[in-house]
């Protein structure tokens, strides 16, 4: 039974529901790629499937637009897979548990994947119909955007002739993006040693944080559970001896981590002091974040006496040193005219793991200034060196520079004003968009990015506005009709 079948525009929400039924987390998009390929072939549209899974679908111009320059519509297939702590959803095989309430489409206990599934659905709706006016179309669906723009980087740009690009990977209706930050992934890997140890074992979990997208939401100064865990460990070490047994936090380097946990050993005589110290720290953190993190909770459970491998004191010291000294959040704000209030450089540690003999931290670094991005990465390299850890970069992607001579943007702004009766917001975004990769591959190229309102992207509370999607799809159709 269809859940979204009665929502207009029906073709858009029909395709979105079909996409939600196909598992498509980053690194797991083969099935969705095949679905899109079949979609094109069933409609006798020319389609190209690249080895990595990227899909390019070509559609001839509608009547009267045959001599118009081609337009590229672009979005990405993969979604961020985050779920609530009590969710049993399996992102590898389960359809998303989508639902609708009033104006919002959401998934129960998981991310919805409207970032960027709704882009695919809108583009598919354009391809599916012969009623819409448009120039020749080159519709590009890329893989693995959420883990370093890997699909865009692997794209054969010789297969794209368009020099006018509409990117649909934006999340605020009425906000048109015209530039974006570049970024890279920075990973710290530290070899650790263990020693058998006995003590009272405690399970400690930091939870209830807001989380969110580590680019767009970094300027909200939401708490990072991994960074707070580092503070908690250091706070405990200042009061008593502790031994670290387990340590983990976060799921994606481009999502601000909402939870972190550890198992610790303390001596029997320190158990009461330990619990009191954790409670004291919890109140301190709640006070610090009282304005924007009302649900922070630190759970602490006494599991009784145990004998287990615990980190040697030197390894534990190195880990706490890293957690307490790594940069976090907003590093620098933009000073350029017209860009006031935009983050220039930031860093988010989104994954922390302690696996056997290795401790790992994974970070997403972003900056609209490439030299600042590499300078920040160098700081991480130096910190890693200080404790004898390895540091490596991956997933480097370029920024998208503002084009003051865009021909698409004035048309889009006029159409939006006519539709909504107000001027749109034109801005850069402190997040990696594939526009940066496309810009560097195709320049000179005219690019604009817009989309419907998506709240809570990259979190289990993600929602998609139905009415915003309706208006945005109409805007897309009107724009294509104007690009003659």
XYZ file of C-alpha atoms in Angstrom:
484
model
C 0.000 0.000 0.000
C 1.376 3.383 -1.011
C 2.035 5.876 1.775
C 2.773 8.924 -0.385
C 0.622 8.022 -3.393
C -2.047 10.679 -2.865
C 0.359 13.596 -2.409
C 0.791 16.055 -5.271
C 2.787 16.176 -7.445
C 2.054 12.462 -7.531
C 4.889 11.542 -9.872
C 7.468 13.198 -7.589
C 6.265 11.487 -4.420
C 5.720 8.177 -6.229
C 9.379 8.090 -7.220
C 10.491 9.272 -3.785
C 8.588 6.430 -2.122
C 10.159 3.926 -4.511
C 13.614 5.303 -3.678
C 12.879 5.001 0.054
C 12.065 1.317 -0.463
C 15.585 0.645 -1.797
C 18.500 0.601 0.685
C 20.917 3.297 -0.467
C 23.330 4.292 2.255
C 26.771 5.446 1.202
C 28.691 2.514 -0.270
C 25.466 0.564 -0.785
C 23.877 2.156 -3.850
C 24.237 -0.592 -6.453
C 20.559 -1.535 -6.250
C 19.455 2.088 -6.601
C 21.825 2.610 -9.530
C 20.277 -0.393 -11.295
C 16.790 0.933 -10.537
C 17.640 4.275 -12.172
C 19.179 2.549 -15.173
C 16.020 0.478 -15.643
C 13.887 3.597 -15.200
C 15.667 5.209 -18.160
C 15.605 2.123 -20.384
C 11.901 1.559 -19.725
C 11.299 5.053 -21.127
C 13.703 4.555 -24.034
C 15.980 7.298 -22.756
C 19.705 7.142 -23.424
C 21.470 6.144 -20.219
C 25.083 5.746 -19.160
C 26.042 3.745 -16.074
C 29.622 4.259 -14.973
C 31.724 1.560 -13.251
C 31.290 3.238 -9.852
C 27.501 3.339 -10.287
C 27.019 6.939 -11.444
C 24.054 7.334 -13.779
C 23.684 9.883 -16.589
C 20.318 10.023 -18.355
C 19.852 12.057 -21.523
C 16.557 13.442 -22.777
C 16.001 15.367 -25.994
C 14.648 18.896 -25.885
C 10.925 19.479 -25.944
C 9.370 21.140 -29.002
C 10.761 24.617 -29.593
C 13.867 24.050 -27.446
C 15.872 21.952 -29.893
C 18.513 24.638 -30.437
C 18.803 25.594 -26.770
C 22.037 24.801 -24.893
C 21.768 21.685 -22.744
C 21.009 21.839 -19.028
C 22.359 19.411 -16.438
C 20.180 18.491 -13.437
C 22.233 16.889 -10.684
C 21.729 15.099 -7.378
C 23.263 12.220 -5.453
C 21.990 8.712 -4.722
C 23.430 7.949 -1.304
C 22.018 8.921 2.066
C 23.424 9.265 5.572
C 22.315 6.279 7.664
C 21.584 7.448 11.211
C 19.026 5.936 13.553
C 17.709 6.379 17.056
C 19.388 4.286 19.735
C 16.267 2.118 20.123
C 15.744 1.567 16.381
C 16.242 -1.944 14.987
C 16.289 -0.764 11.388
C 18.835 -2.466 9.111
C 19.989 0.079 6.522
C 21.547 -2.685 4.410
C 18.269 -4.409 3.622
C 15.194 -2.724 5.132
C 12.959 -0.206 3.328
C 12.836 3.098 5.161
C 9.845 3.238 7.547
C 8.367 6.386 6.004
C 5.290 8.174 7.288
C 3.420 11.456 6.811
C 2.071 13.823 9.429
C 0.495 17.097 8.355
C 3.059 18.761 6.049
C 5.990 16.524 6.909
C 7.306 13.299 5.451
C 9.647 11.450 7.813
C 10.996 8.008 8.667
C 10.227 6.464 12.042
C 13.460 6.396 14.030
C 15.837 6.825 11.089
C 17.104 9.391 8.643
C 14.703 9.921 5.751
C 17.223 10.367 2.971
C 15.391 13.351 1.507
C 18.993 14.505 1.292
C 19.212 13.787 -1.568
C 16.440 11.373 -2.550
C 13.974 14.155 -3.251
C 16.363 15.549 -5.882
C 16.330 12.211 -7.678
C 12.541 12.073 -7.480
C 12.052 15.563 -8.932
C 14.523 14.930 -11.754
C 12.875 11.591 -12.517
C 9.483 13.285 -12.672
C 10.841 15.679 -15.317
C 12.287 12.783 -17.310
C 9.098 10.744 -16.968
C 6.787 13.314 -18.552
C 6.519 14.776 -22.035
C 4.327 17.629 -20.805
C 7.117 19.884 -19.531
C 9.059 22.419 -21.603
C 12.823 22.084 -21.350
C 16.135 22.256 -23.248
C 18.152 19.083 -23.903
C 18.678 17.454 -20.507
C 21.643 15.651 -19.013
C 20.533 14.293 -15.644
C 23.413 13.192 -13.448
C 22.938 10.983 -10.387
C 26.173 10.404 -8.481
C 27.149 7.844 -5.856
C 28.745 8.326 -2.440
C 28.472 12.096 -2.112
C 28.190 11.800 1.648
C 31.588 10.115 2.019
C 33.877 12.436 0.108
C 32.129 13.222 -3.192
C 33.546 9.985 -4.570
C 30.972 9.662 -7.342
C 31.426 13.219 -8.572
C 35.185 12.798 -8.521
C 34.933 9.607 -10.580
C 32.497 11.129 -13.085
C 33.566 11.113 -16.737
C 32.951 14.776 -17.487
C 33.544 14.153 -21.191
C 30.041 12.671 -21.150
C 28.583 16.013 -20.045
C 28.224 18.760 -22.635
C 26.019 21.083 -20.584
C 27.551 24.225 -19.130
C 24.389 25.166 -17.256
C 23.897 23.110 -14.095
C 20.999 22.900 -11.643
C 22.061 21.152 -8.444
C 19.153 20.036 -6.247
C 21.133 19.222 -3.094
C 19.988 22.132 -0.896
C 17.701 22.060 2.108
C 16.143 25.489 2.611
C 13.418 26.702 0.275
C 14.010 30.242 -0.900
C 17.736 30.029 -0.242
C 19.781 29.772 -3.422
C 23.356 28.673 -3.027
C 26.000 30.114 -5.313
C 29.221 28.875 -3.691
C 30.349 26.185 -1.276
C 33.249 25.148 0.895
C 35.857 22.612 -0.062
C 36.871 19.904 2.331
C 38.711 16.721 3.141
C 38.656 13.821 5.580
C 41.403 13.590 8.191
C 41.978 10.332 10.071
C 44.146 9.770 13.149
C 45.165 6.170 13.892
C 46.958 5.376 17.144
C 48.391 1.973 18.065
C 47.440 1.056 21.631
C 48.385 -1.592 24.170
C 46.344 -3.452 26.768
C 46.961 -5.109 30.106
C 44.652 -7.440 31.996
C 42.924 -5.532 34.788
C 40.306 -6.080 37.477
C 37.947 -3.509 38.915
C 34.387 -2.253 39.146
C 33.200 -1.892 35.544
C 31.052 1.079 34.576
C 29.100 1.638 31.378
C 29.003 5.384 30.649
C 26.955 6.827 27.777
C 26.644 10.456 26.676
C 23.382 10.900 24.748
C 20.503 13.224 23.929
C 22.564 15.665 21.868
C 21.089 17.441 18.847
C 23.748 16.393 16.353
C 23.198 17.541 12.792
C 25.039 18.193 9.555
C 28.658 19.053 10.310
C 28.741 21.741 7.631
C 25.411 23.525 7.560
C 24.789 23.216 11.303
C 28.305 23.720 12.644
C 27.593 27.390 13.400
C 24.840 26.389 15.823
C 27.570 25.233 18.202
C 25.772 21.996 18.996
C 27.709 19.795 21.380
C 29.971 17.074 19.994
C 29.595 13.864 22.020
C 33.150 12.736 21.212
C 34.671 15.991 22.441
C 32.535 15.861 25.590
C 33.690 12.297 26.200
C 37.285 13.514 26.077
C 36.468 16.147 28.661
C 34.726 13.607 30.870
C 37.689 11.230 30.796
C 40.082 14.044 31.663
C 37.740 15.234 34.435
C 37.633 11.744 35.917
C 41.412 11.333 35.669
C 41.840 14.493 37.732
C 39.902 12.890 40.600
C 40.898 9.202 40.551
C 42.546 6.406 38.644
C 40.449 4.970 35.832
C 41.153 2.302 33.221
C 39.608 2.495 29.746
C 38.097 -0.780 28.489
C 35.941 0.384 25.576
C 35.486 3.696 23.768
C 33.248 4.679 20.859
C 31.289 7.586 19.446
C 29.553 8.823 16.323
C 28.631 7.100 13.087
C 29.592 9.485 10.267
C 32.389 12.026 10.033
C 30.042 14.526 8.382
C 27.447 14.319 11.168
C 27.959 15.980 14.550
C 27.971 12.949 16.885
C 24.967 12.699 19.162
C 26.232 9.854 21.334
C 29.479 8.488 22.741
C 30.136 5.711 25.200
C 32.846 4.003 27.211
C 33.397 1.170 29.632
C 35.758 1.966 32.499
C 37.322 0.229 35.470
C 37.568 1.982 38.832
C 38.591 0.638 42.200
C 35.883 -0.515 44.585
C 36.713 2.240 47.069
C 36.293 4.893 44.347
C 32.924 3.708 43.017
C 30.831 6.223 44.954
C 33.230 9.048 44.142
C 33.135 7.983 40.494
C 29.346 8.190 40.288
C 29.310 11.545 42.068
C 31.992 12.897 39.716
C 30.053 11.805 36.619
C 26.914 13.474 38.003
C 28.886 16.652 38.732
C 30.278 16.681 35.203
C 26.806 16.136 33.739
C 25.463 19.207 35.524
C 28.451 21.242 34.376
C 27.892 20.297 30.718
C 24.150 20.898 30.959
C 24.860 24.382 32.254
C 27.345 25.131 29.479
C 24.916 24.057 26.754
C 21.681 25.183 28.410
C 20.820 27.478 25.479
C 20.889 24.868 22.712
C 21.202 21.347 24.166
C 18.330 20.785 26.574
C 18.373 16.980 26.472
C 21.988 16.111 27.277
C 22.183 13.074 29.526
C 25.124 11.071 30.883
C 24.070 7.552 31.804
C 26.252 5.664 34.272
C 25.680 2.024 35.281
C 27.672 -0.111 37.708
C 28.166 -3.506 36.031
C 29.951 -5.058 38.990
C 33.391 -6.577 39.313
C 35.103 -7.737 36.109
C 38.501 -8.778 34.805
C 39.169 -7.556 31.279
C 41.919 -6.141 29.057
C 42.265 -2.416 29.800
C 44.350 0.185 28.017
C 47.804 0.630 29.434
C 48.208 4.006 31.111
C 50.421 5.349 28.301
C 47.849 4.514 25.622
C 45.030 6.004 27.693
C 47.073 9.155 28.258
C 47.674 9.553 24.503
C 43.984 9.099 23.699
C 42.841 11.659 26.248
C 45.536 14.048 25.014
C 44.147 13.802 21.479
C 40.535 14.189 22.567
C 41.362 17.258 24.641
C 43.632 19.037 22.139
C 42.050 18.493 18.719
C 40.259 21.554 17.271
C 36.484 21.367 17.266
C 33.657 23.189 15.504
C 33.967 26.656 13.998
C 37.605 27.643 13.503
C 37.180 30.901 11.575
C 34.350 33.048 10.188
C 34.340 34.727 6.784
C 35.383 38.374 6.618
C 34.639 38.948 2.912
C 32.025 41.541 1.971
C 28.631 39.931 1.529
C 29.754 36.751 3.302
C 29.467 38.003 6.880
C 28.013 35.342 9.142
C 29.243 32.484 6.947
C 31.672 30.005 8.446
C 34.981 29.963 6.583
C 36.772 27.049 8.259
C 35.564 24.265 10.556
C 36.330 20.785 11.795
C 34.098 17.984 13.071
C 35.290 14.753 14.630
C 32.388 12.463 13.789
C 33.755 8.972 14.484
C 35.720 7.550 17.410
C 36.605 3.855 17.603
C 38.714 1.645 19.835
C 39.189 -1.640 17.974
C 41.591 -4.257 19.317
C 45.019 -2.605 19.072
C 44.054 0.662 17.374
C 42.306 3.905 18.345
C 40.801 5.908 15.479
C 39.421 9.421 15.117
C 37.815 10.488 11.840
C 37.177 14.147 11.038
C 35.547 16.258 8.338
C 37.494 19.460 7.609
C 35.869 22.271 5.609
C 36.954 25.665 4.330
C 36.128 28.057 1.524
C 39.854 28.934 1.477
C 41.976 25.992 0.368
C 45.109 27.146 2.206
C 43.152 27.313 5.482
C 41.859 23.790 4.887
C 45.370 22.428 4.502
C 46.679 24.485 7.432
C 44.008 22.944 9.665
C 44.890 19.488 8.404
C 48.530 20.188 9.254
C 47.517 20.941 12.862
C 45.970 17.481 13.098
C 49.100 15.947 11.625
C 51.240 17.651 14.276
C 48.955 16.496 17.094
C 49.108 12.942 15.765
C 52.907 13.151 15.620
C 52.994 14.255 19.255
C 51.664 10.861 20.387
C 53.231 8.736 17.658
C 49.977 8.271 15.741
C 49.523 8.045 11.981
C 47.598 10.756 10.172
C 46.198 10.582 6.652
C 44.022 12.690 4.397
C 41.406 11.412 1.990
C 38.361 12.618 0.100
C 39.826 16.031 -0.759
C 37.360 18.113 -2.777
C 37.483 21.698 -4.071
C 35.385 24.738 -3.275
C 32.800 26.182 -5.686
C 33.580 29.820 -6.363
C 30.909 32.493 -6.742
C 30.077 33.469 -10.336
C 29.030 37.121 -10.456
C 28.057 36.764 -14.135
C 25.608 33.885 -13.745
C 22.780 33.901 -16.284
C 20.693 31.308 -14.459
C 20.580 33.074 -11.094
C 18.695 36.247 -12.157
C 16.076 34.125 -13.928
C 15.678 31.878 -10.907
C 15.344 34.861 -8.557
C 12.686 36.470 -10.744
C 10.668 33.253 -10.943
C 10.850 32.769 -7.193
C 9.664 36.328 -6.542
C 6.747 35.840 -8.925
C 5.832 32.563 -7.228
C 6.301 33.518 -3.570
C 6.039 37.309 -3.510
C 9.383 37.796 -1.786
C 13.033 37.917 -2.679
C 15.128 34.767 -2.206
C 18.261 34.628 -0.082
C 21.479 34.302 -2.079
C 24.360 32.810 -0.134
C 27.334 30.534 0.050
C 27.176 27.376 2.121
C 29.668 25.944 4.572
C 29.216 22.429 3.327
C 30.616 20.355 0.535
C 28.440 20.287 -2.526
C 29.305 18.345 -5.628
C 29.073 21.733 -7.328
C 32.695 22.272 -6.288
C 33.868 19.196 -8.192
C 31.630 20.028 -11.153
C 32.810 23.633 -11.184
C 36.465 22.666 -11.382
C 35.830 20.027 -14.041
C 33.572 22.042 -16.362
C 34.526 25.696 -15.831
C 33.517 28.031 -17.222
C 30.163 26.748 -16.023
C 27.019 28.402 -14.644
C 25.741 26.596 -11.528
C 22.988 27.237 -9.025
C 21.777 25.040 -6.176
C 18.325 24.988 -4.568
C 15.849 22.557 -3.075
C 12.832 22.110 -0.799
C 12.921 22.510 2.960
C 14.490 19.555 4.757
C 14.827 19.812 8.528
C 17.227 17.760 10.628
C 19.226 16.331 7.729
C 21.614 13.560 8.782
C 19.606 12.894 11.961
C 16.737 10.508 12.805
C 14.451 13.544 13.092
C 14.891 14.472 9.412
C 11.701 15.725 7.752
C 10.716 16.850 4.259
C 8.097 19.567 3.778
C 5.380 18.531 1.325
C 4.278 22.065 0.459
C 7.865 23.194 -0.013
C 8.486 20.262 -2.356
C 5.428 21.225 -4.374
C 6.632 24.801 -4.795
C 10.213 23.771 -5.503
C 9.178 21.339 -8.225
C 7.057 24.049 -9.816
C 10.037 26.396 -9.645
C 12.257 23.793 -11.314
C 9.768 23.357 -14.148
C 9.406 27.114 -14.617
C 13.186 27.532 -14.666
C 13.645 24.822 -17.287
C 10.964 26.499 -19.366
C 12.832 29.815 -19.211
C 16.240 28.372 -20.141
C 15.524 28.408 -23.853
